Short mmCIF file of C-alpha atoms in Angstrom, two decimals:
data_model
loop_
_atom_site.label_atom_id
_atom_site.label_comp_id
_atom_site.label_asym_id
_atom_site.label_seq_id
_atom_site.Cartn_x
_atom_site.Cartn_y
_atom_site.Cartn_z
CA UNK A 1405 1.86 10.34 7.74
CA UNK A 1406 1.16 9.10 4.20
CA UNK A 1407 1.02 5.53 2.92
CA UNK A 1408 2.38 4.29 -0.40
CA UNK A 1409 1.65 0.56 -0.71
CA UNK A 1410 2.98 -1.01 -3.91
CA UNK A 1411 2.45 -4.63 -4.86
CA UNK A 1412 3.13 -6.75 -7.89
CA UNK A 1413 1.29 -9.85 -9.11
CA UNK A 1414 2.79 -13.31 -8.72
CA UNK A 1415 6.25 -12.31 -7.48
CA UNK A 1416 7.80 -14.85 -5.16
CA UNK A 1417 9.97 -13.62 -2.31
CA UNK A 1418 13.22 -14.98 -3.74
CA UNK A 1419 13.09 -12.70 -6.81
CA UNK A 1420 14.67 -9.66 -5.14
CA UNK A 1421 18.28 -8.93 -4.39
CA UNK A 1422 17.27 -8.03 -0.85
CA UNK A 1423 16.32 -11.68 -0.31
CA UNK A 1424 19.69 -12.97 -1.45
CA UNK A 1425 19.15 -13.33 -5.21
CA UNK A 1426 22.45 -12.42 -6.88
CA UNK A 1427 21.16 -12.73 -10.45
CA UNK A 1428 18.07 -10.52 -10.67
CA UNK A 1429 18.77 -6.78 -10.82
CA UNK A 1430 16.55 -4.84 -8.40
CA UNK A 1431 18.73 -1.92 -7.25
CA UNK A 1432 15.91 0.43 -6.25
CA UNK A 1433 14.09 -2.11 -4.13
CA UNK A 1434 17.40 -3.20 -2.65
CA UNK A 1435 18.08 0.43 -1.73
CA UNK A 1436 14.63 0.72 -0.21
CA UNK A 1437 15.38 -2.40 1.84
CA UNK A 1438 18.69 -0.92 3.00
CA UNK A 1439 16.82 2.19 4.15
CA UNK A 1440 14.15 0.17 5.95
CA UNK A 1441 13.27 -3.41 6.85
CA UNK A 1442 13.16 -6.75 5.04
CA UNK A 1443 10.35 -8.91 6.42
CA UNK A 1444 11.59 -12.42 5.81
CA UNK A 1445 8.50 -14.39 6.85
CA UNK A 1446 5.56 -12.76 5.06
CA UNK A 1447 3.01 -15.10 3.50
CA UNK A 1448 -0.05 -14.75 1.32
CA UNK A 1449 -2.72 -16.49 3.42
CA UNK A 1450 -4.75 -17.28 0.30
CA UNK A 1451 -2.19 -17.25 -2.55
CA UNK A 1452 -4.53 -16.33 -5.38
CA UNK A 1453 -5.23 -12.94 -6.99
CA UNK A 1454 -8.68 -11.79 -5.89
CA UNK A 1455 -8.71 -13.54 -2.50
CA UNK A 1456 -5.44 -11.80 -1.53
CA UNK A 1457 -6.79 -8.44 -2.69
CA UNK A 1458 -9.96 -8.91 -0.68
CA UNK A 1459 -7.90 -9.72 2.42
CA UNK A 1460 -5.82 -6.59 1.80
CA UNK A 1461 -9.04 -4.59 1.42
CA UNK A 1462 -10.90 -5.93 4.45
CA UNK A 1463 -8.50 -7.61 6.88
CA UNK A 1464 -10.75 -10.69 6.86
CA UNK A 1465 -10.53 -14.15 5.37
CA UNK A 1466 -12.69 -15.16 2.41
CA UNK A 1467 -15.52 -16.66 4.45
CA UNK A 1468 -15.88 -13.24 6.12
CA UNK A 1469 -15.29 -10.98 3.10
CA UNK A 1470 -17.09 -13.02 0.41
CA UNK A 1471 -14.16 -13.52 -2.00
CA UNK A 1472 -13.48 -17.24 -1.98
CA UNK A 1473 -12.08 -17.38 -5.52
CA UNK A 1474 -11.25 -15.05 -8.40
CA UNK A 1475 -14.79 -14.40 -9.66
CA UNK A 1476 -16.36 -12.74 -6.61
CA UNK A 1477 -16.71 -9.25 -5.17
CA UNK A 1478 -16.27 -8.29 -1.50
CA UNK A 1479 -19.25 -7.83 0.78
CA UNK A 1480 -20.43 -4.23 1.04
CA UNK A 1481 -21.41 -4.23 4.72
CA UNK A 1482 -17.98 -4.60 6.34
CA UNK A 1483 -15.27 -2.01 7.04
CA UNK A 1484 -12.43 -1.64 4.53
CA UNK A 1485 -8.90 -0.32 4.79
CA UNK A 1486 -9.46 2.66 2.44
CA UNK A 1487 -12.82 3.34 4.06
CA UNK A 1488 -11.33 3.54 7.55
CA UNK A 1489 -8.45 5.69 6.31
CA UNK A 1490 -10.82 7.98 4.43
CA UNK A 1491 -12.92 8.44 7.57
CA UNK A 1492 -9.71 9.42 9.38
CA UNK A 1493 -9.07 12.17 6.83
CA UNK A 1494 -6.87 10.37 4.30
CA UNK A 1495 -7.09 10.99 0.56
CA UNK A 1496 -7.35 7.42 -0.79
CA UNK A 1497 -6.44 5.95 -4.18
CA UNK A 1498 -5.82 2.65 -5.96
CA UNK A 1499 -4.12 2.38 -9.35
CA UNK A 1500 -3.58 -0.67 -11.57
CA UNK A 1501 -5.09 -4.13 -11.19
CA UNK A 1502 -8.30 -4.10 -9.14
CA UNK A 1503 -9.76 -7.60 -9.68
CA UNK A 1504 -12.59 -7.04 -7.18
CA UNK A 1505 -15.42 -5.84 -9.39
CA UNK A 1506 -16.33 -4.57 -12.84
CA UNK A 1507 -16.55 -1.03 -14.21
CA UNK A 1508 -17.77 1.63 -14.00
CA UNK A 1509 -16.81 2.47 -10.44
CA UNK A 1510 -19.15 4.99 -8.82
CA UNK A 1511 -18.48 5.92 -5.22
CA UNK A 1512 -20.63 3.13 -3.79
CA UNK A 1513 -18.51 0.53 -5.68
CA UNK A 1514 -15.09 1.85 -4.60
CA UNK A 1515 -15.08 0.62 -0.99
CA UNK A 1516 -13.82 3.91 0.40
CA UNK A 1517 -11.48 4.88 -2.43
CA UNK A 1518 -11.62 8.51 -3.56
CA UNK A 1519 -9.87 7.58 -6.78
CA UNK A 1520 -9.73 4.23 -8.59
CA UNK A 1521 -7.83 3.83 -11.86
CA UNK A 1522 -8.43 0.18 -12.76
CA UNK A 1523 -6.90 -1.47 -15.79
CA UNK A 1524 -9.60 -2.96 -18.01
CA UNK A 1525 -9.38 -6.72 -17.74
CA UNK A 1526 -6.53 -8.85 -16.46
CA UNK A 1527 -5.53 -10.57 -19.66
CA UNK A 1528 -2.16 -11.35 -21.20
CA UNK A 1529 -1.21 -8.01 -22.74
CA UNK A 1530 0.62 -5.43 -20.63
CA UNK A 1531 1.00 -2.77 -23.31
CA UNK A 1532 -1.43 -0.07 -24.48
CA UNK A 1533 -4.09 -0.88 -21.92
CA UNK A 1534 -7.37 0.87 -21.19
CA UNK A 1535 -8.25 2.22 -17.75
CA UNK A 1536 -11.44 3.11 -15.96
CA UNK A 1537 -11.03 6.11 -13.66
CA UNK A 1538 -13.97 6.06 -11.25
CA UNK A 1539 -17.07 6.43 -13.46
CA UNK A 1540 -15.20 7.38 -16.66
CA UNK A 1541 -13.50 5.27 -19.28
CA UNK A 1542 -12.22 3.06 -20.62
CA UNK A 1543 -9.44 5.37 -21.79
CA UNK A 1544 -6.45 4.14 -23.75
CA UNK A 1545 -3.01 4.76 -22.24
CA UNK A 1546 -0.14 3.82 -24.51
CA UNK A 1547 2.95 2.10 -23.15
CA UNK A 1548 3.88 -0.61 -20.68
CA UNK A 1549 1.18 -0.79 -18.01
CA UNK A 1550 3.53 -0.44 -15.00
CA UNK A 1551 4.96 2.74 -16.55
CA UNK A 1552 1.45 4.09 -17.16
CA UNK A 1553 0.36 3.20 -13.64
CA UNK A 1554 3.46 4.82 -12.16
CA UNK A 1555 2.66 7.95 -14.16
CA UNK A 1556 -0.87 7.92 -12.72
CA UNK A 1557 0.49 7.39 -9.22
CA UNK A 1558 2.86 10.34 -9.50
CA UNK A 1559 0.02 12.45 -10.88
CA UNK A 1560 -2.12 11.42 -7.88
CA UNK A 1561 0.57 12.61 -5.46
CA UNK A 1562 1.11 15.87 -7.37
CA UNK A 1563 -2.61 16.64 -7.43
CA UNK A 1564 -2.87 15.71 -3.78
CA UNK A 1565 -0.36 18.43 -2.95
CA UNK A 1566 -2.29 20.88 -5.10
CA UNK A 1567 -5.74 20.09 -3.70
CA UNK A 1568 -5.34 18.50 -0.26
CA UNK A 1569 -1.83 19.25 0.96
CA UNK A 1570 -2.97 19.49 4.58
CA UNK A 1571 -4.34 15.91 4.51
CA UNK A 1572 -2.42 12.62 4.44
CA UNK A 1573 -2.85 10.26 1.51
CA UNK A 1574 -2.99 6.47 1.19
CA UNK A 1575 -2.16 5.26 -2.30
CA UNK A 1576 -2.15 1.61 -3.41
CA UNK A 1577 -0.37 0.74 -6.67
CA UNK A 1578 -0.95 -2.73 -8.11
CA UNK A 1579 1.22 -3.85 -11.03
CA UNK A 1580 0.31 -6.92 -13.10
CA UNK A 1581 3.79 -8.28 -13.97
CA UNK A 1582 5.66 -10.52 -13.35
CA UNK A 1583 2.48 -12.60 -13.76
CA UNK A 1584 2.57 -14.65 -16.93
CA UNK A 1585 2.89 -14.15 -19.90
CA UNK A 1586 6.44 -13.39 -18.81
CA UNK A 1587 7.84 -11.85 -22.05
CA UNK A 1588 5.50 -8.85 -21.66
CA UNK A 1589 8.08 -6.20 -20.70
CA UNK A 1590 10.14 -3.55 -22.50
CA UNK A 1591 13.28 -4.86 -24.18
CA UNK A 1592 15.53 -2.57 -22.13
CA UNK A 1593 14.85 -4.65 -19.00
CA UNK A 1594 15.78 -7.94 -20.58
CA UNK A 1595 19.20 -9.35 -21.27
CA UNK A 1596 19.02 -12.23 -18.81
CA UNK A 1597 20.68 -15.32 -20.24
CA UNK A 1598 18.58 -18.44 -19.63
CA UNK A 1599 21.77 -20.47 -19.34
CA UNK A 1600 22.78 -18.42 -16.29
CA UNK A 1601 19.52 -18.94 -14.41
CA UNK A 1602 19.98 -21.03 -11.28
CA UNK A 1603 17.23 -23.58 -10.83
CA UNK A 1604 16.14 -24.97 -7.47
CA UNK A 1605 16.39 -28.70 -7.15
CA UNK A 1606 12.61 -29.10 -7.09
CA UNK A 1607 12.31 -28.28 -10.81
CA UNK A 1608 12.04 -31.63 -12.68
CA UNK A 1609 15.01 -32.18 -15.05
CA UNK A 1610 12.73 -32.53 -18.06
CA UNK A 1611 11.39 -29.00 -17.42
CA UNK A 1612 14.78 -27.38 -16.76
CA UNK A 1613 15.40 -25.71 -20.13
CA UNK A 1614 11.86 -24.42 -20.29
CA UNK A 1615 12.06 -23.15 -16.71
CA UNK A 1616 15.30 -21.27 -17.35
CA UNK A 1617 13.74 -19.43 -20.29
CA UNK A 1618 10.72 -18.51 -18.20
CA UNK A 1619 12.80 -17.33 -15.27
CA UNK A 1620 14.93 -15.14 -17.55
CA UNK A 1621 11.80 -13.34 -18.72
CA UNK A 1622 10.36 -13.31 -15.20
CA UNK A 1623 13.47 -11.49 -14.02
CA UNK A 1624 13.11 -9.05 -16.90
CA UNK A 1625 9.68 -8.17 -15.56
CA UNK A 1626 11.06 -7.83 -12.03
CA UNK A 1627 13.80 -5.47 -13.19
CA UNK A 1628 11.24 -3.41 -15.07
CA UNK A 1629 9.10 -3.12 -11.96
CA UNK A 1630 12.16 -2.13 -9.95
CA UNK A 1631 12.76 0.77 -12.34
CA UNK A 1632 9.20 1.99 -11.75
CA UNK A 1633 9.70 1.68 -7.99
CA UNK A 1634 12.72 3.90 -8.42
CA UNK A 1635 10.53 6.49 -10.15
CA UNK A 1636 8.04 6.41 -7.27
CA UNK A 1637 10.77 6.83 -4.67
CA UNK A 1638 12.30 9.68 -6.69
CA UNK A 1639 8.90 11.37 -6.90
CA UNK A 1640 8.51 11.20 -3.13
CA UNK A 1641 11.89 12.93 -2.81
CA UNK A 1642 11.10 15.55 -5.44
CA UNK A 1643 7.71 16.37 -3.93
CA UNK A 1644 9.09 16.61 -0.41
CA UNK A 1645 7.01 13.64 0.77
CA UNK A 1646 9.67 11.02 1.45
CA UNK A 1647 10.24 11.75 5.12
CA UNK A 1648 6.53 11.57 5.92
CA UNK A 1649 5.54 8.52 3.88
CA UNK A 1650 5.44 4.88 4.95
CA UNK A 1651 6.35 2.83 1.86
CA UNK A 1652 5.63 -0.88 1.56
CA UNK A 1653 6.42 -3.28 -1.28
CA UNK A 1654 4.93 -6.76 -1.58
CA UNK A 1655 3.09 -9.14 -3.91
CA UNK A 1656 -0.23 -10.97 -3.86
CA UNK A 1657 1.34 -14.44 -4.11
CA UNK A 1658 4.30 -16.24 -5.62
CA UNK A 1659 4.90 -18.38 -8.70
CA UNK A 1660 6.04 -21.98 -9.02
CA UNK A 1661 8.01 -21.33 -12.22
CA UNK A 1662 8.05 -25.11 -12.84
CA UNK A 1663 9.02 -26.03 -9.26
CA UNK A 1664 7.38 -29.33 -8.26
CA UNK A 1665 6.48 -29.86 -11.90
CA UNK A 1666 3.68 -27.29 -12.05
CA UNK A 1667 2.69 -25.60 -15.28
CA UNK A 1668 0.09 -22.93 -16.04
CA UNK A 1669 -3.72 -23.00 -16.19
CA UNK A 1670 -3.62 -22.78 -19.97
CA UNK A 1671 -1.34 -25.82 -20.33
CA UNK A 1672 -4.05 -28.13 -21.60
CA UNK A 1673 -1.58 -30.95 -22.20
CA UNK A 1674 -0.98 -31.26 -18.46
CA UNK A 1675 -3.24 -32.94 -15.94
CA UNK A 1676 -5.48 -30.25 -14.39
CA UNK A 1677 -4.02 -30.87 -10.92
CA UNK A 1678 -0.62 -29.74 -12.22
CA UNK A 1679 -1.78 -26.62 -14.06
CA UNK A 1680 -1.12 -24.29 -11.13
CA UNK A 1681 1.42 -21.50 -10.97
CA UNK A 1682 0.09 -20.60 -7.50
CA UNK A 1683 -2.63 -21.42 -4.91
CA UNK A 1684 -0.72 -24.32 -3.37
CA UNK A 1685 0.84 -24.60 0.11
CA UNK A 1686 4.34 -24.68 -1.37
CA UNK A 1687 6.85 -21.98 -0.47
CA UNK A 1688 7.09 -20.81 -4.08
CA UNK A 1689 3.35 -20.04 -4.03
CA UNK A 1690 2.73 -18.59 -0.56
CA UNK A 1691 5.99 -16.88 0.47
CA UNK A 1692 6.05 -13.27 -0.72
CA UNK A 1693 8.37 -10.28 -0.36
CA UNK A 1694 7.56 -7.50 2.08
CA UNK A 1695 9.73 -4.41 2.42
CA UNK A 1696 8.98 -1.48 4.72
CA UNK A 1697 10.58 1.97 4.60
CA UNK A 1698 9.34 4.25 7.37
CA UNK A 1699 11.80 7.14 7.69
CA UNK A 1700 12.74 7.98 11.24
CA UNK A 1701 10.87 4.94 12.58
CA UNK A 1702 11.99 1.68 10.95
CA UNK A 1703 15.65 0.90 11.71
CA UNK A 1704 17.59 1.18 8.47
CA UNK A 1705 19.05 -2.05 7.16
CA UNK A 1706 17.01 -4.19 9.55
CA UNK A 1707 15.53 -7.62 8.96
CA UNK A 1708 12.68 -9.32 10.77
CA UNK A 1709 11.88 -13.03 10.94
CA UNK A 1710 8.51 -12.37 12.62
CA UNK A 1711 5.73 -14.38 11.04
CA UNK A 1712 3.24 -12.21 9.19
CA UNK A 1713 0.39 -12.85 6.78
CA UNK A 1714 -1.60 -10.71 4.39
CA UNK A 1715 -4.31 -10.80 7.05
CA UNK A 1716 -2.08 -8.58 9.22
CA UNK A 1717 -1.66 -5.77 6.69
CA UNK A 1718 -4.90 -3.90 7.44
CA UNK A 1719 -4.45 -3.74 11.23
CA UNK A 1720 -0.76 -2.94 10.80
CA UNK A 1721 -1.28 -0.01 8.44
CA UNK A 1722 -4.11 1.37 10.55
CA UNK A 1723 -2.02 0.89 13.68
CA UNK A 1724 0.97 2.63 12.11
CA UNK A 1725 -1.25 5.62 11.34
CA UNK A 1726 -2.87 5.69 14.77
CA UNK A 1727 -6.29 4.90 13.31
CA UNK A 1728 -8.62 2.89 15.55
CA UNK A 1729 -9.09 -0.71 14.41
CA UNK A 1730 -12.66 -1.63 13.45
CA UNK A 1731 -14.34 -4.69 14.88
CA UNK A 1732 -13.98 -7.97 13.00
CA UNK A 1733 -10.37 -7.80 11.82
CA UNK A 1734 -8.76 -11.23 11.86
CA UNK A 1735 -5.08 -10.31 11.97
CA UNK A 1736 -2.67 -8.52 14.30
CA UNK A 1737 -1.21 -5.03 14.29
CA UNK A 1738 2.38 -5.84 13.40
CA UNK A 1739 3.49 -2.20 13.08
CA UNK A 1740 5.56 -2.52 16.30
CA UNK A 1741 7.81 -4.90 14.36
CA UNK A 1742 8.29 -2.21 11.71
CA UNK A 1743 9.36 0.10 14.55
CA UNK A 1744 12.05 -2.36 15.55
CA UNK A 1745 10.09 -3.60 18.56
CA UNK A 1746 8.98 -7.14 19.47
CA UNK A 1747 5.93 -8.60 17.79
CA UNK A 1748 2.67 -8.15 19.70
CA UNK A 1749 1.33 -11.10 21.68
CA UNK A 1750 -1.07 -13.62 20.19
CA UNK A 1751 -4.77 -13.11 20.76
CA UNK A 1752 -7.76 -15.41 20.93
CA UNK A 1753 -8.31 -14.61 17.24
CA UNK A 1754 -4.72 -15.39 16.27
CA UNK A 1755 -3.57 -18.52 18.11
CA UNK A 1756 -0.05 -19.54 17.16
CA UNK A 1757 0.56 -16.34 15.19
CA UNK A 1758 3.88 -15.79 16.94
CA UNK A 1759 5.44 -18.70 15.06
CA UNK A 1760 3.01 -19.77 12.35
CA UNK A 1761 0.73 -18.51 9.60
CA UNK A 1762 -2.61 -19.90 8.38
CA UNK A 1763 -2.79 -20.77 4.67
CA UNK A 1764 -5.65 -21.82 2.41
CA UNK A 1765 -7.32 -22.23 -0.93
CA UNK A 1766 -11.10 -22.00 -0.68
CA UNK A 1767 -12.29 -22.88 -4.17
CA UNK A 1768 -11.30 -25.77 -6.41
CA UNK A 1769 -9.97 -23.17 -8.81
CA UNK A 1770 -9.88 -22.90 -12.57
CA UNK A 1771 -9.72 -23.96 -15.36
CA UNK A 1772 -11.09 -27.25 -14.07
CA UNK A 1773 -13.54 -26.78 -11.22
CA UNK A 1774 -13.16 -30.35 -10.02
CA UNK A 1775 -9.49 -31.09 -10.36
CA UNK A 1776 -7.32 -27.97 -9.99
CA UNK A 1777 -5.38 -27.39 -6.76
CA UNK A 1778 -8.43 -28.20 -4.65
CA UNK A 1779 -9.82 -27.00 -1.33
CA UNK A 1780 -7.20 -27.07 1.39
CA UNK A 1781 -6.06 -25.53 4.64
CA UNK A 1782 -2.47 -25.34 5.81
CA UNK A 1783 -0.17 -24.12 8.54
CA UNK A 1784 3.39 -22.93 8.00
CA UNK A 1785 5.94 -22.78 10.81
CA UNK A 1786 9.67 -22.27 10.72
CA UNK A 1787 10.20 -26.00 10.46
CA UNK A 1788 7.06 -27.51 8.93
CA UNK A 1789 4.61 -27.02 6.08
CA UNK A 1790 1.36 -28.89 6.69
CA UNK A 1791 -1.76 -29.00 4.53
CA UNK A 1792 -4.94 -31.04 4.41
CA UNK A 1793 -7.55 -31.17 1.65
CA UNK A 1794 -11.33 -31.31 2.00
CA UNK A 1795 -12.74 -34.67 0.92
CA UNK A 1796 -9.20 -36.02 0.57
CA UNK A 1797 -8.81 -34.55 -2.91
CA UNK A 1798 -5.10 -35.15 -2.30
CA UNK A 1799 -2.58 -35.15 0.52
CA UNK A 1800 -2.29 -34.59 3.38
CA UNK A 1801 1.14 -32.98 3.06
CA UNK A 1802 3.80 -32.62 5.71
CA UNK A 1803 7.22 -31.27 4.81
CA UNK A 1804 10.09 -30.90 7.26
CA UNK A 1805 11.76 -27.77 5.93
CA UNK A 1806 14.70 -28.22 8.30
CA UNK A 1807 15.64 -31.48 6.56
CA UNK A 1808 13.92 -30.79 3.24
CA UNK A 1809 13.92 -27.02 2.50
CA UNK A 1810 12.69 -27.55 -1.08
CA UNK A 1811 9.61 -29.46 0.18
CA UNK A 1812 10.22 -32.52 -1.96
CA UNK A 1813 9.57 -35.37 0.49
CA UNK A 1814 6.11 -35.68 1.96
CA UNK A 1815 6.62 -37.40 5.32
CA UNK A 1816 2.95 -37.52 6.31
CA UNK A 1817 2.03 -41.02 7.49
CA UNK A 1818 5.53 -42.06 8.46
CA UNK A 1819 6.12 -43.29 11.99
CA UNK A 1820 8.90 -40.80 12.63
CA UNK A 1821 6.62 -37.90 11.67
CA UNK A 1822 3.74 -38.87 13.96
CA UNK A 1823 4.52 -36.24 16.65
CA UNK A 1824 4.82 -33.51 14.01
CA UNK A 1825 1.58 -34.63 12.36
CA UNK A 1826 -0.27 -34.37 15.65
CA UNK A 1827 1.28 -31.00 16.46
CA UNK A 1828 0.44 -29.47 13.07
CA UNK A 1829 -3.10 -30.85 13.01
CA UNK A 1830 -3.68 -29.38 16.48
CA UNK A 1831 -2.32 -26.04 15.28
CA UNK A 1832 -4.63 -26.12 12.29
CA UNK A 1833 -7.69 -26.78 14.44
CA UNK A 1834 -6.79 -23.87 16.71
CA UNK A 1835 -6.65 -21.61 13.66
CA UNK A 1836 -9.95 -22.95 12.32
CA UNK A 1837 -11.78 -22.48 15.62
CA UNK A 1838 -10.35 -19.02 16.34
CA UNK A 1839 -11.15 -17.66 12.88
CA UNK A 1840 -14.55 -19.29 12.50
CA UNK A 1841 -13.39 -21.14 9.40
CA UNK A 1842 -16.27 -23.33 8.09
CA UNK A 1843 -13.85 -25.57 6.16
CA UNK A 1844 -14.97 -28.81 7.78
CA UNK A 1845 -18.65 -28.17 8.48
CA UNK A 1846 -19.86 -25.30 6.30
CA UNK A 1847 -22.63 -25.48 3.74
CA UNK A 1848 -21.36 -26.25 0.24
CA UNK A 1849 -22.82 -25.85 -3.21
CA UNK A 1850 -23.08 -28.55 -5.91
CA UNK A 1851 -19.46 -28.06 -7.01
CA UNK A 1852 -18.15 -28.19 -3.45
CA UNK A 1853 -17.51 -24.49 -2.90
CA UNK A 1854 -18.35 -23.12 0.54
CA UNK A 1855 -21.56 -21.12 0.48
CA UNK A 1856 -20.77 -17.96 2.46
CA UNK A 1857 -23.22 -15.74 0.60
CA UNK A 1858 -20.66 -14.85 -2.07
CA UNK A 1859 -21.68 -12.81 -5.10
CA UNK A 1860 -20.26 -12.93 -8.61
CA UNK A 1861 -18.44 -9.78 -9.64
CA UNK A 1862 -19.81 -10.26 -13.16
CA UNK A 1863 -22.77 -12.70 -13.14
CA UNK A 1864 -23.18 -12.70 -16.90
CA UNK A 1865 -19.56 -13.67 -17.46
CA UNK A 1866 -19.35 -16.40 -14.83
CA UNK A 1867 -22.90 -17.80 -14.62
CA UNK A 1868 -22.06 -20.88 -16.75
CA UNK A 1869 -18.73 -21.70 -15.10
CA UNK A 1870 -20.14 -23.69 -12.24
CA UNK A 1871 -18.68 -21.56 -9.49
CA UNK A 1872 -21.21 -22.61 -6.87
#
């Protein structure tokens, strides 16, 4: 069996038709959902770019994989998903945003990937980008980056059939949109009228017009990505691979899109604590889409409310392929859910995983190392969102999503919420203890970051940023 794992950047779960959005046009992903499963309760445990990618690579949280913020590279002495798959005979590849190191990428810097085509930089232009392919590059590829990356992905599959047809492949495709700047998409995918954009009630009225314009462009990006997903699915059909390929679609984290009054890191006119499009405990930040199409295995048109986190992806993909799980993984094999079976039982490493997920932000963040979203841990259940900050930078937060689904009324500290506060704090401590999280007691550097032995991906670039 092959794996095609596709994920976008900063796409919140509510931006697909399969999740009930009647405005955004995502027909290919909706068709994929109808042919497989919609996972309704998937969360990005650390809703920030590099930390999510390191969790996807290693199946371990940041204090175990070394990526506690965007500027770090994963440890080299732990197993990785592509490494384990490669050892099991898979042809492995990753195309698009890498965000876990700097070029060139010789074999020892690819973490088990046979082929890495990494876009150069992660800036604000998604046209005519340069790519490093393993040790070569950068090479200019003209056009919209998701189109280019889809071309490279199709070429990977075609060459796989030419050179290694008797082996399975595992290909990861990482698109940069709909991450801001939102207008960076081909005109043909636009046409959304800002006036027709529905806004959730947690967008402040004074930001409403601005938010509608942003969401219109955000949806343009989403529709453009959907068209590329259609090309990938068509290629699987054309190459005779569809029936033997497990296809997943997700994103690294969500986007506030002005909900709760948040702006962007570059919005210098805002207070630094409000310049966050992600990395908060809010639903808009942590709740991400996850679609699975596994022909002949996943029940078509099914939906699952089972709680899952990014931490579960590595054991689940390995489990789906029948590959032995290495020691040290911190999530569960949720592939039985994709088979239409009950979720596996909790383990000593995953207490409460049957009805909760562990959330976090490990570094203060950028652009202000002291005052961005801060260092927090959180727990999300069906009813409650709970989060607590280190050093009381803010919070704590407790939202009753049953009474307050938009998470607008923090009830922490109220008499009526005392039982829920105690329950959620106890849940959090169980997660901390089971995962070895040093949040409360770990060694910290002068800026308050946990010292877990992390290493800069590019020391020359980041040495003056105070990331310690």
